[in-house]
CSV table of N, CA and C in Angstrom, one decimal:
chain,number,residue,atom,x,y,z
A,74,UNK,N,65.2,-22.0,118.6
A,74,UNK,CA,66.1,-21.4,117.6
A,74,UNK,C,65.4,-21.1,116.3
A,75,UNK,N,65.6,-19.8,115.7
A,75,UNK,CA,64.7,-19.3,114.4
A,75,UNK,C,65.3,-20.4,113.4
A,76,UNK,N,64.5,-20.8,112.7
A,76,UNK,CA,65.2,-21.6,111.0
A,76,UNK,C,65.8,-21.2,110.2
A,77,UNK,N,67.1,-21.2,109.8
A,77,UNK,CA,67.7,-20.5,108.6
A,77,UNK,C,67.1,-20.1,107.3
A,78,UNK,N,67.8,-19.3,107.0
A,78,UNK,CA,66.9,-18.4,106.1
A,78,UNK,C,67.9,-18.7,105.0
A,79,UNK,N,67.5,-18.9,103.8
A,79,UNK,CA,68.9,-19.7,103.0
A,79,UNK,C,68.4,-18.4,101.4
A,80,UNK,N,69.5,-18.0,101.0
A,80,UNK,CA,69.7,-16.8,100.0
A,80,UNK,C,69.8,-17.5,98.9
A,81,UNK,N,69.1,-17.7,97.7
A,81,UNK,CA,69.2,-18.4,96.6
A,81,UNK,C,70.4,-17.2,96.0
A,82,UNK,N,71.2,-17.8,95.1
A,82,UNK,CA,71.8,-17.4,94.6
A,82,UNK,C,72.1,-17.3,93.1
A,83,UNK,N,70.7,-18.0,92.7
A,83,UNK,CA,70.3,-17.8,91.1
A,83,UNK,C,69.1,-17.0,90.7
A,84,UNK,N,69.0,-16.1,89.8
A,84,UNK,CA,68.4,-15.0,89.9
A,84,UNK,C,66.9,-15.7,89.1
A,85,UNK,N,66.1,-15.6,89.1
A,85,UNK,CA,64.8,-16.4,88.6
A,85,UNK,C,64.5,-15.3,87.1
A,86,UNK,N,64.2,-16.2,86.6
A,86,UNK,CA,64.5,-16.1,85.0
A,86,UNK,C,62.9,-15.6,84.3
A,87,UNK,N,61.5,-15.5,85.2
A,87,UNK,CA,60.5,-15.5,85.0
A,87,UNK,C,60.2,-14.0,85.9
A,88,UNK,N,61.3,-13.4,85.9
A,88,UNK,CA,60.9,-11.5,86.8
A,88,UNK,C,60.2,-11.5,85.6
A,89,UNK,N,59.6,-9.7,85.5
A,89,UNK,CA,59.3,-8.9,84.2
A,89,UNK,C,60.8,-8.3,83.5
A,90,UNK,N,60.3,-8.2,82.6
A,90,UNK,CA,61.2,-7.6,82.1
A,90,UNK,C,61.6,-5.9,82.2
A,91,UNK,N,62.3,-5.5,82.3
A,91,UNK,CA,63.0,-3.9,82.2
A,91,UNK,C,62.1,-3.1,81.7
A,92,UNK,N,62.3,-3.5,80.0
A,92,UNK,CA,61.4,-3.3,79.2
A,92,UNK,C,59.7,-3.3,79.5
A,93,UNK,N,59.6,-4.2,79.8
A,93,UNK,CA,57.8,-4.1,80.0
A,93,UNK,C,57.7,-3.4,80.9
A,94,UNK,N,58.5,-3.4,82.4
A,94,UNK,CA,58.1,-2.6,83.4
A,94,UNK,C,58.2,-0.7,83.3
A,95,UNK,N,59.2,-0.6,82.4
A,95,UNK,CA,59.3,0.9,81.7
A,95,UNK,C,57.9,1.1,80.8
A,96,UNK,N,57.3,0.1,79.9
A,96,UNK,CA,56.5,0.4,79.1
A,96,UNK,C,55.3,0.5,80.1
A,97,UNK,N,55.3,-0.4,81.2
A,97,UNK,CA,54.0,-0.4,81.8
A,97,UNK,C,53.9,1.3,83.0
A,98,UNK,N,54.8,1.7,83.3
A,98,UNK,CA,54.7,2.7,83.8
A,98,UNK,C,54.3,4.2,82.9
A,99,UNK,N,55.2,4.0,81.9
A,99,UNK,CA,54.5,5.0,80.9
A,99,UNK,C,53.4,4.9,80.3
A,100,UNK,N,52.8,4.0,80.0
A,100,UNK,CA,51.0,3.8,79.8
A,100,UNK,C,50.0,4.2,81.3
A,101,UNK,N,51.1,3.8,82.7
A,101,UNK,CA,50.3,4.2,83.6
A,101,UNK,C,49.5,5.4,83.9
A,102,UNK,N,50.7,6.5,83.5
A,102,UNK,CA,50.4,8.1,83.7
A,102,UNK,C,49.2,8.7,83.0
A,103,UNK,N,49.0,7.7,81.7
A,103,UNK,CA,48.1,8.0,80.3
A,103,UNK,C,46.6,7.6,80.8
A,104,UNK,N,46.4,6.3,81.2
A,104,UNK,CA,45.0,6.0,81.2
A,104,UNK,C,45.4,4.9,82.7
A,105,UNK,N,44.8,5.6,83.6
A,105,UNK,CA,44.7,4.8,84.7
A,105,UNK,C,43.6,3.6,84.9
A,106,UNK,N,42.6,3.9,84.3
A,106,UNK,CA,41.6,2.9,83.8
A,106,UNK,C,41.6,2.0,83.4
A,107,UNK,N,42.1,2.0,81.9
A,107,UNK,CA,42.7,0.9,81.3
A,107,UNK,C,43.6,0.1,82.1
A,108,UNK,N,44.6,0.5,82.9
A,108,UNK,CA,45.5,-0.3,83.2
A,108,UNK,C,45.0,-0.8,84.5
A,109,UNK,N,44.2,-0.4,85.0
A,109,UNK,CA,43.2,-1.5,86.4
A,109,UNK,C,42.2,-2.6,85.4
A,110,UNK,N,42.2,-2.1,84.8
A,110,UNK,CA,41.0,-3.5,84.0
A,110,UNK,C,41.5,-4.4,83.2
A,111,UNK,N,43.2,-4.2,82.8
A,111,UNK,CA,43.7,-5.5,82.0
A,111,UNK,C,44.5,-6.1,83.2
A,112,UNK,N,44.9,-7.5,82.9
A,112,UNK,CA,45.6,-8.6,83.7
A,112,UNK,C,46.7,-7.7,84.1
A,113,UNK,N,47.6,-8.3,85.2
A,113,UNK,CA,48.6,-7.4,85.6
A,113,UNK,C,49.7,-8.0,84.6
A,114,UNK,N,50.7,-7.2,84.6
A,114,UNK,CA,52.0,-7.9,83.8
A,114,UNK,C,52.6,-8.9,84.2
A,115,UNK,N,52.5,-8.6,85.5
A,115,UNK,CA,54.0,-10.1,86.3
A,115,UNK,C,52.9,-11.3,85.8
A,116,UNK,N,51.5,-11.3,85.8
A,116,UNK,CA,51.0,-12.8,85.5
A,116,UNK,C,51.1,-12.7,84.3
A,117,UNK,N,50.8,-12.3,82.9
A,117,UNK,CA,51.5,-11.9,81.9
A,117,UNK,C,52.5,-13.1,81.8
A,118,UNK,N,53.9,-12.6,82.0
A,118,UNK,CA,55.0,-12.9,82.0
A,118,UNK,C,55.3,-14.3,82.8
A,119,UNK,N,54.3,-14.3,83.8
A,119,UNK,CA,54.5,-15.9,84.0
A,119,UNK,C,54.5,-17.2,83.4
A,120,UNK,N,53.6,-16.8,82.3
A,120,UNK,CA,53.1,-18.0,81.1
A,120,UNK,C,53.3,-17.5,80.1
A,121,UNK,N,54.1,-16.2,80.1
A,121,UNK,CA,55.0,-16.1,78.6
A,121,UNK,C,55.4,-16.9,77.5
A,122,UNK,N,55.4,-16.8,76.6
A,122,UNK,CA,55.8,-18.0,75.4
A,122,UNK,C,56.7,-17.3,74.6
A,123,UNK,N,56.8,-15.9,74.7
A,123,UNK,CA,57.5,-15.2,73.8
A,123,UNK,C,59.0,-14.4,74.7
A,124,UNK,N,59.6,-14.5,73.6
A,124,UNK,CA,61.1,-13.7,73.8
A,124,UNK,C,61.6,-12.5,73.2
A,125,UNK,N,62.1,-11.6,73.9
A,125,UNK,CA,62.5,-10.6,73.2
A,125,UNK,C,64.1,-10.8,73.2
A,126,UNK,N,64.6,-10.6,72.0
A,126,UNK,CA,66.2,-11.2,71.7
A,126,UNK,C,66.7,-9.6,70.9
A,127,UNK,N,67.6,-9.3,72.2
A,127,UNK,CA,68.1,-7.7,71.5
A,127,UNK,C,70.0,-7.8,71.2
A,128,UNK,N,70.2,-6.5,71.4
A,128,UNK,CA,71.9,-6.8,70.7
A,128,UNK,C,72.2,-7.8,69.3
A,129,UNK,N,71.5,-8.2,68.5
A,129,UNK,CA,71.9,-9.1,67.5
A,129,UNK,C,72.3,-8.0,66.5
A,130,UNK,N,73.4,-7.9,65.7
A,130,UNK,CA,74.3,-8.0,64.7
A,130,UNK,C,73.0,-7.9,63.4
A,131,UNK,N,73.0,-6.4,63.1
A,131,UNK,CA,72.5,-6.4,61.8
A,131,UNK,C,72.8,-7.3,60.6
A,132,UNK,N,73.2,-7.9,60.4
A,132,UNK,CA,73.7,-9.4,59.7
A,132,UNK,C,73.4,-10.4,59.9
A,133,UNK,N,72.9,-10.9,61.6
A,133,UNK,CA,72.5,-12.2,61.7
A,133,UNK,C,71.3,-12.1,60.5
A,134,UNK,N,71.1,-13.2,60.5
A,134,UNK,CA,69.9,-14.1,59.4
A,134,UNK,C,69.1,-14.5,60.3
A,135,UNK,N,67.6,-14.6,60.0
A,135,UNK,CA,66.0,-15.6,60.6
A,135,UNK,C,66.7,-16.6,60.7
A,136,UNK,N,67.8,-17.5,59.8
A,136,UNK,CA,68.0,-18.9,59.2
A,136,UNK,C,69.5,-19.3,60.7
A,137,UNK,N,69.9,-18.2,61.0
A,137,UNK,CA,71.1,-18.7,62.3
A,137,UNK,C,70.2,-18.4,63.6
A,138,UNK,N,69.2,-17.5,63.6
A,138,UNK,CA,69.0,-17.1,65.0
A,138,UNK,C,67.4,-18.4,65.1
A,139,UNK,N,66.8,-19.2,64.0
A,139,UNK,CA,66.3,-20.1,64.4
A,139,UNK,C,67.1,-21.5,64.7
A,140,UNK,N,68.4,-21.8,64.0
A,140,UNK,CA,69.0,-22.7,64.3
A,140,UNK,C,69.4,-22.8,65.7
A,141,UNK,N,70.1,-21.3,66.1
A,141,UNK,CA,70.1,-21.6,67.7
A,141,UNK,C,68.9,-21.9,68.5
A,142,UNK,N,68.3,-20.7,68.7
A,142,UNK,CA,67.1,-20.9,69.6
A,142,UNK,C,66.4,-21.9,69.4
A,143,UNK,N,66.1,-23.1,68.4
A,143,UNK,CA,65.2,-23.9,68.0
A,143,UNK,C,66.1,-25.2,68.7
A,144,UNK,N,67.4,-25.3,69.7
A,144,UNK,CA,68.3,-25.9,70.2
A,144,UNK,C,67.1,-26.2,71.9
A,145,UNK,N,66.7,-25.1,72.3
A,145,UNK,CA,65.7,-25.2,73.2
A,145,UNK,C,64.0,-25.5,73.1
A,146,UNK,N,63.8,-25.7,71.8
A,146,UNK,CA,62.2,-26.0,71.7
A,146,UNK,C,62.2,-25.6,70.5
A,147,UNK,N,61.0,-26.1,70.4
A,147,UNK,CA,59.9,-25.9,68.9
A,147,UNK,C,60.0,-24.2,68.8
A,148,UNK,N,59.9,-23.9,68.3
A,148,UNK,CA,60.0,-22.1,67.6
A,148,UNK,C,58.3,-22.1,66.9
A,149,UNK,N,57.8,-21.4,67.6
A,149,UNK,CA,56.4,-21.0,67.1
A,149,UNK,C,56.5,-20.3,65.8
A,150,UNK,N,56.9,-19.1,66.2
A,150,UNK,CA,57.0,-18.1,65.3
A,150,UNK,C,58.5,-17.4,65.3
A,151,UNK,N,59.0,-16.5,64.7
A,151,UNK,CA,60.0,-15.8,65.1
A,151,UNK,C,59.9,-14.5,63.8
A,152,UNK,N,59.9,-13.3,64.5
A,152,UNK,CA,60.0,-12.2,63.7
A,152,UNK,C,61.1,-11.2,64.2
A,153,UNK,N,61.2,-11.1,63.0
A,153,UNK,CA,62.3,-10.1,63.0
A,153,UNK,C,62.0,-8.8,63.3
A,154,UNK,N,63.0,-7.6,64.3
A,154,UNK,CA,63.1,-6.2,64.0
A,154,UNK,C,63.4,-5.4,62.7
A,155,UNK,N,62.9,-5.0,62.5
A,155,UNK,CA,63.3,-4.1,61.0
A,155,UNK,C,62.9,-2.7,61.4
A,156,UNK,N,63.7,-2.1,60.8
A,156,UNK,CA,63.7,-0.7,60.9
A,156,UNK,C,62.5,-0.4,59.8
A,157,UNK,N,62.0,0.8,60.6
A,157,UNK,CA,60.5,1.7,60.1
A,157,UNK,C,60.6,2.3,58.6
A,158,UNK,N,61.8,2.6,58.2
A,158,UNK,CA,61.5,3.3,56.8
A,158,UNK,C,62.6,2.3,55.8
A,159,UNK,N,63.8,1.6,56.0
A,159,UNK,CA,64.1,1.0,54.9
A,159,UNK,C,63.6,-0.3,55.0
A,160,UNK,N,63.0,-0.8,56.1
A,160,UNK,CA,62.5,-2.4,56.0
A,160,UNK,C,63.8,-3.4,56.6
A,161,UNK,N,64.9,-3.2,56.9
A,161,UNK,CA,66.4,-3.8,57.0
A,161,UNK,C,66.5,-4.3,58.9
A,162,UNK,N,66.5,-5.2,59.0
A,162,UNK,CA,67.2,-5.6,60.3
A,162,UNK,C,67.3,-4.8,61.2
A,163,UNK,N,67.1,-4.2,62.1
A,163,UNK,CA,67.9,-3.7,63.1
A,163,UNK,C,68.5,-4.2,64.4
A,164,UNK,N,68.8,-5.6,64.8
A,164,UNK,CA,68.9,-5.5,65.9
A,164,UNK,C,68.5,-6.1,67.2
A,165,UNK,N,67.2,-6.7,66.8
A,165,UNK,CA,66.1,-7.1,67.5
A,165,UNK,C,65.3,-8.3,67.2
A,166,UNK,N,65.0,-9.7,67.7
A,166,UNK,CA,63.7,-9.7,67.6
A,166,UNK,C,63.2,-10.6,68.7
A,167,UNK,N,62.1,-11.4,67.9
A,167,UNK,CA,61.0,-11.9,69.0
A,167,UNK,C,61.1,-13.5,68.9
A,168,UNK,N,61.0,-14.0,70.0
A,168,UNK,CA,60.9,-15.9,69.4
A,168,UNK,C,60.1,-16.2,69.9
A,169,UNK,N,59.0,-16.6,69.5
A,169,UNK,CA,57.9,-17.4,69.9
A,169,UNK,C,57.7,-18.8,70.1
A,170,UNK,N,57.4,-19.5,71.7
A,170,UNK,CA,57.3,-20.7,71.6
A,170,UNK,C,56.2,-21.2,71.9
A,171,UNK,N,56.3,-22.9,71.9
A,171,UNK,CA,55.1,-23.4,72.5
A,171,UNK,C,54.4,-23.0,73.6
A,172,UNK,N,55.8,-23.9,74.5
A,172,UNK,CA,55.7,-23.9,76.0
A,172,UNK,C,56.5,-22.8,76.9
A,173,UNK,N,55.8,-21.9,78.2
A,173,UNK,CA,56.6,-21.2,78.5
A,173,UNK,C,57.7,-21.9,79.5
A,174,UNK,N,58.2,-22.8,79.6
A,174,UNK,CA,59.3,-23.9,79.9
A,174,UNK,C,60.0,-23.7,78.7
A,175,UNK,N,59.8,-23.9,77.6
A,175,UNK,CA,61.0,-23.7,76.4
A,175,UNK,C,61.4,-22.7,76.6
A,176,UNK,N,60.2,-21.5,76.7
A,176,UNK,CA,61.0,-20.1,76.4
A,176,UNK,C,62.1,-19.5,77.8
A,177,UNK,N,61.8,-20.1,79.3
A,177,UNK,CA,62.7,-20.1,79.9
A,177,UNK,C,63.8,-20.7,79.9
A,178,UNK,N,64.0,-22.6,79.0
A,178,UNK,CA,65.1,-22.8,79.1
A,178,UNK,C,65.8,-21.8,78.3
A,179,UNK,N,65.3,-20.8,77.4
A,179,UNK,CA,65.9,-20.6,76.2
A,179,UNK,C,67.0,-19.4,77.0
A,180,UNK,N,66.2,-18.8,77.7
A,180,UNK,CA,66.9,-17.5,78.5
A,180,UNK,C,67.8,-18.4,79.2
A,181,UNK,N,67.9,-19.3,79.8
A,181,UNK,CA,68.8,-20.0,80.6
A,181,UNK,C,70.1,-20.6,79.9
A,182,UNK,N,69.5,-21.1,78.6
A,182,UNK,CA,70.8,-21.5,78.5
A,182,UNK,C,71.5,-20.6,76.9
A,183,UNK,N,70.6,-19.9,76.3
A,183,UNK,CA,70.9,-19.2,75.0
A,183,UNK,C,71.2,-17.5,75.1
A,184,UNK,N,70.6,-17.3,76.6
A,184,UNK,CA,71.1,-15.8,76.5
A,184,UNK,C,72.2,-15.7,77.4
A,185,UNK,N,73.0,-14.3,76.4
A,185,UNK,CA,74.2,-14.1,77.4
A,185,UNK,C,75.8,-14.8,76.2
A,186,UNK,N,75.1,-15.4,75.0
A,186,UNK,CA,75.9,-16.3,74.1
A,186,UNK,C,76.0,-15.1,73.5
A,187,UNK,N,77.0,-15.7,72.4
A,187,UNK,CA,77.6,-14.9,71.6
A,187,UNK,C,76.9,-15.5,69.9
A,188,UNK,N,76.1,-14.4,69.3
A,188,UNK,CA,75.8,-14.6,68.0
A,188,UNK,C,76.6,-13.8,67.0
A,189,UNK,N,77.2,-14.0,65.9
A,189,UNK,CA,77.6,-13.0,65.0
A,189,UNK,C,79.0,-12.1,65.9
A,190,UNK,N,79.5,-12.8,66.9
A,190,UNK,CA,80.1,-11.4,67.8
A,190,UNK,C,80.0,-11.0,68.6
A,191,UNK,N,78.3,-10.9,68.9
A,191,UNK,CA,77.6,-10.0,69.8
A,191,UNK,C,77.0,-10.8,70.8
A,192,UNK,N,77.0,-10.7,72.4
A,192,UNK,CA,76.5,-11.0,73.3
A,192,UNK,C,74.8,-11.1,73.4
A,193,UNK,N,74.1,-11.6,72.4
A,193,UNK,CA,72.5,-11.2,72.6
A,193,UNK,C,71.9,-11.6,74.2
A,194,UNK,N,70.7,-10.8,74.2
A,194,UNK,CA,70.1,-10.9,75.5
A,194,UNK,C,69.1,-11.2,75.0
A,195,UNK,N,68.6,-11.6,76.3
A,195,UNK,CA,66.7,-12.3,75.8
A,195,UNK,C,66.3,-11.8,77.4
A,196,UNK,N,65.2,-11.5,76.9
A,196,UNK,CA,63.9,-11.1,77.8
A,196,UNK,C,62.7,-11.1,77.4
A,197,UNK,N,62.1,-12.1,78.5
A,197,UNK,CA,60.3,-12.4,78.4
A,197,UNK,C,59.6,-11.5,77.8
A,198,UNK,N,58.6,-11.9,77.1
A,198,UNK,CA,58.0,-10.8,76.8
A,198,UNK,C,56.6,-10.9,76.9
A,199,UNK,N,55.9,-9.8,77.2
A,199,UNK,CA,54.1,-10.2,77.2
A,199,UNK,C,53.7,-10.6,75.5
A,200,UNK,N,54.5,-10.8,74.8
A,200,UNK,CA,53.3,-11.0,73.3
A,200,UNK,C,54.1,-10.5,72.2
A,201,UNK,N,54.0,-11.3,71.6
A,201,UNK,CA,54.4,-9.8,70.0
A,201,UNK,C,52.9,-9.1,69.6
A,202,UNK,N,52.8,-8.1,69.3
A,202,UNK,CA,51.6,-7.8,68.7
A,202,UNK,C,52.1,-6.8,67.1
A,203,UNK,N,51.4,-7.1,66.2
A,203,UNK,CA,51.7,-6.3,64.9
A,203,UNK,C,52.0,-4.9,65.2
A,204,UNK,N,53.1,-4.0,65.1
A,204,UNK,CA,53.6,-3.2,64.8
A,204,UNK,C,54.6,-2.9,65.8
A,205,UNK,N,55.2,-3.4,66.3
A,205,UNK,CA,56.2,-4.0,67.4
A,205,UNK,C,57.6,-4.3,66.3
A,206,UNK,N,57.7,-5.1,65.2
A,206,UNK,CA,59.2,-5.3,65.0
A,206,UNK,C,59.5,-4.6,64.3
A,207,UNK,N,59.0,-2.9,64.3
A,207,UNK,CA,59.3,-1.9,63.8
A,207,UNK,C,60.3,-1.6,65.4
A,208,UNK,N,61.5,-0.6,64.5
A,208,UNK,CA,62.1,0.0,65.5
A,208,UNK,C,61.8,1.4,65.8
A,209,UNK,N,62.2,1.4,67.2
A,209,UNK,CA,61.6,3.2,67.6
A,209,UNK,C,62.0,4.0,67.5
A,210,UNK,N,63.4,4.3,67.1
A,210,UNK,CA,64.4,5.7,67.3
A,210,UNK,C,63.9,6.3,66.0
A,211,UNK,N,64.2,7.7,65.9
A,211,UNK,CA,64.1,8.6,65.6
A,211,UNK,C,64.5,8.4,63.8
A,212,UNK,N,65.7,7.8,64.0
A,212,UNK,CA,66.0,7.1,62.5
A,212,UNK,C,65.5,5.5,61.5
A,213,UNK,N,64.6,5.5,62.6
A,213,UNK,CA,63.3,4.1,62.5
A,213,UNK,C,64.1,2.9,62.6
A,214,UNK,N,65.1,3.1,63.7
A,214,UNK,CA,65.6,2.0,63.9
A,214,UNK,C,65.8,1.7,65.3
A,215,UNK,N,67.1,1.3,66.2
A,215,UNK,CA,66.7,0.6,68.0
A,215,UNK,C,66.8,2.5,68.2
A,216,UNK,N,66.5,2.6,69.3
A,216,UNK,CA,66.8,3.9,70.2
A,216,UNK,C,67.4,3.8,70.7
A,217,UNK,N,68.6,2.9,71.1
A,217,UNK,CA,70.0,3.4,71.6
A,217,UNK,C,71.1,3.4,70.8
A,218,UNK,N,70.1,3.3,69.2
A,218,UNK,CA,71.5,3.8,68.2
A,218,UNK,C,71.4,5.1,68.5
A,219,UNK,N,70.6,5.8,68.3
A,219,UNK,CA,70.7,7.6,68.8
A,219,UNK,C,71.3,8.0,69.9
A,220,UNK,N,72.0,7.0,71.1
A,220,UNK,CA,72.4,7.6,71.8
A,220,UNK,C,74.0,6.9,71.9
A,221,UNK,N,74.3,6.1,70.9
A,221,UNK,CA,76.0,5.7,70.5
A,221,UNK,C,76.8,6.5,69.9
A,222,UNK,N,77.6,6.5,70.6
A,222,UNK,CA,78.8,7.5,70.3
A,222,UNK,C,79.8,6.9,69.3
A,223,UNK,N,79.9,5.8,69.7
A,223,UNK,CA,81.0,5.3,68.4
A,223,UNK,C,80.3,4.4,67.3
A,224,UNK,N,81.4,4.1,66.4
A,224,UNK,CA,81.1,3.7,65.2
A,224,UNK,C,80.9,2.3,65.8
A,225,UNK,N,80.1,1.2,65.0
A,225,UNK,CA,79.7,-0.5,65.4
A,225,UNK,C,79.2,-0.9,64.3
A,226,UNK,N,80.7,-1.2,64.0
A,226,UNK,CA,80.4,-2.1,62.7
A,226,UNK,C,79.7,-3.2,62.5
A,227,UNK,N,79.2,-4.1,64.0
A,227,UNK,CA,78.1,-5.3,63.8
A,227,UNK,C,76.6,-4.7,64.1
A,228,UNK,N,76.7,-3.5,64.6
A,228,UNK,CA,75.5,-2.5,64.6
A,228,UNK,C,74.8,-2.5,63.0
A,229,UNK,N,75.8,-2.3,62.1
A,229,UNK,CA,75.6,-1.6,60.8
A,229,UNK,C,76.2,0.1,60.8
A,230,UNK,N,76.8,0.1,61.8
A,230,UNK,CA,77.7,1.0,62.0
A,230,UNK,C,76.6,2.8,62.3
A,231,UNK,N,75.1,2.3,62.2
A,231,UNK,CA,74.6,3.6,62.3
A,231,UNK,C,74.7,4.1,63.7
A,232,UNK,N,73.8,5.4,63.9
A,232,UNK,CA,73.9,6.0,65.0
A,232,UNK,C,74.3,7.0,64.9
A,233,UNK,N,74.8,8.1,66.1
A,233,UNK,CA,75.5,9.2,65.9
A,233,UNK,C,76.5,9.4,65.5
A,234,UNK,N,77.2,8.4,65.7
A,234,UNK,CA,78.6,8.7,65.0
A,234,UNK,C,78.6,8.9,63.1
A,235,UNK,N,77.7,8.3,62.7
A,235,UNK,CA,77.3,8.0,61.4
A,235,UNK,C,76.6,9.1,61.0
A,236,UNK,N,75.9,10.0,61.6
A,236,UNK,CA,75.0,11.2,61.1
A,236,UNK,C,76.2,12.5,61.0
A,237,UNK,N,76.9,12.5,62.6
A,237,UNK,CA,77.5,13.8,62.5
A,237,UNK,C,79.1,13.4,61.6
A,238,UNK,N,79.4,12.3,61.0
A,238,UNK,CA,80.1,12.2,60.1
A,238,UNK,C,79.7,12.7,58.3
A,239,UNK,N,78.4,12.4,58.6
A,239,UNK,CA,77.6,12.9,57.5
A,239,UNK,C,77.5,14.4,57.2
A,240,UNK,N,77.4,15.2,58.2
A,240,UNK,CA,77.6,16.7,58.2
A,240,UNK,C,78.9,16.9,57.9
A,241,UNK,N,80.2,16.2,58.8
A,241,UNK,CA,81.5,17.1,57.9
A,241,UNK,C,82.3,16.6,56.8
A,242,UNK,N,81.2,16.1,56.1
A,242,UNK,CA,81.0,16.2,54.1
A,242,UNK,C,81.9,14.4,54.0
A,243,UNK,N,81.7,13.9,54.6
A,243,UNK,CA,82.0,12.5,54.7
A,243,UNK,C,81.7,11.4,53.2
């Protein structure tokens, strides 16, 4: 008789991220060279130390989002997203820890919570590197404010709905 085959039913918390795997494909097309001669990502992300913490409430503070996450480990570093031309919050940022054991309890038991309102998500991340907690949209802040249709007041309410209100003399 074959041995059962048994279906975990908890999803493992150390995949790649969305994110990385989108970013790693679009650098693929660019320089196929480069990308056979650096480490692969999934090993990357196995010994991760860093977090990518999105959906946060233009309002949260450094001073609440270290009090939480510092509930799971020592906090290395932690930088904030800011948008590219006023310098202000957007939305985003990074937590840096020790051990990549902290940074998974942290997804285990801190993502998915509610900060300021908002349900933040966390995802592993290969590294912060300098020029990263700049935001990328178009209006130097996340890119899927450019693609919100309604108003989000814990957003900071920008996005589309805020530009083409701007055109009919708002």
């Amino acid at each position: 008789m074959p041995p059962l085959r048994t279906r975990s039913t908890v999803d493992r918390l150390d995949k790649p991220s969305s994110y990385a795997s989108k970013n790693r494909k679009r650098k693929r097309g660019r320089n196929d060279e480069r990308e056979q001669r650096s480490p692969d990502l999934d090993d990357k992300l196995r010994e991760a130390t860093t977090l990518y913490v999105g959906n946060l409430s233009f309002y949260t503070t450094e001073e609440q989002i270290h009090e939480l996450f510092s509930k799971c480990g020592e906090i290395k570093r932690l930088v904030m997203g800011l948008d590219r031309f006023q310098k202000t919050p957007c939305g985003f940022c990074f937590v840096e820890y020790y051990t990549h054991q902290d940074a998974l309890d942290c997804m285990k038991y801190v993502g998915g919570t509610k900060l300021d309102e908002r349900q933040i998500r966390t995802d592993l991340d290969e590294g912060f590197v300098e020029g990263r907690q700049y935001g990328r949209g178009k209006s130097g802040g996340q890119v899927r404010d450019e693609y919100r249709d309604e108003y989000d007041p814990g957003r900071g309410g920008f996005g589309r709905a805020y530009s083409e209100g701007d055109e009919k003399g708002r």
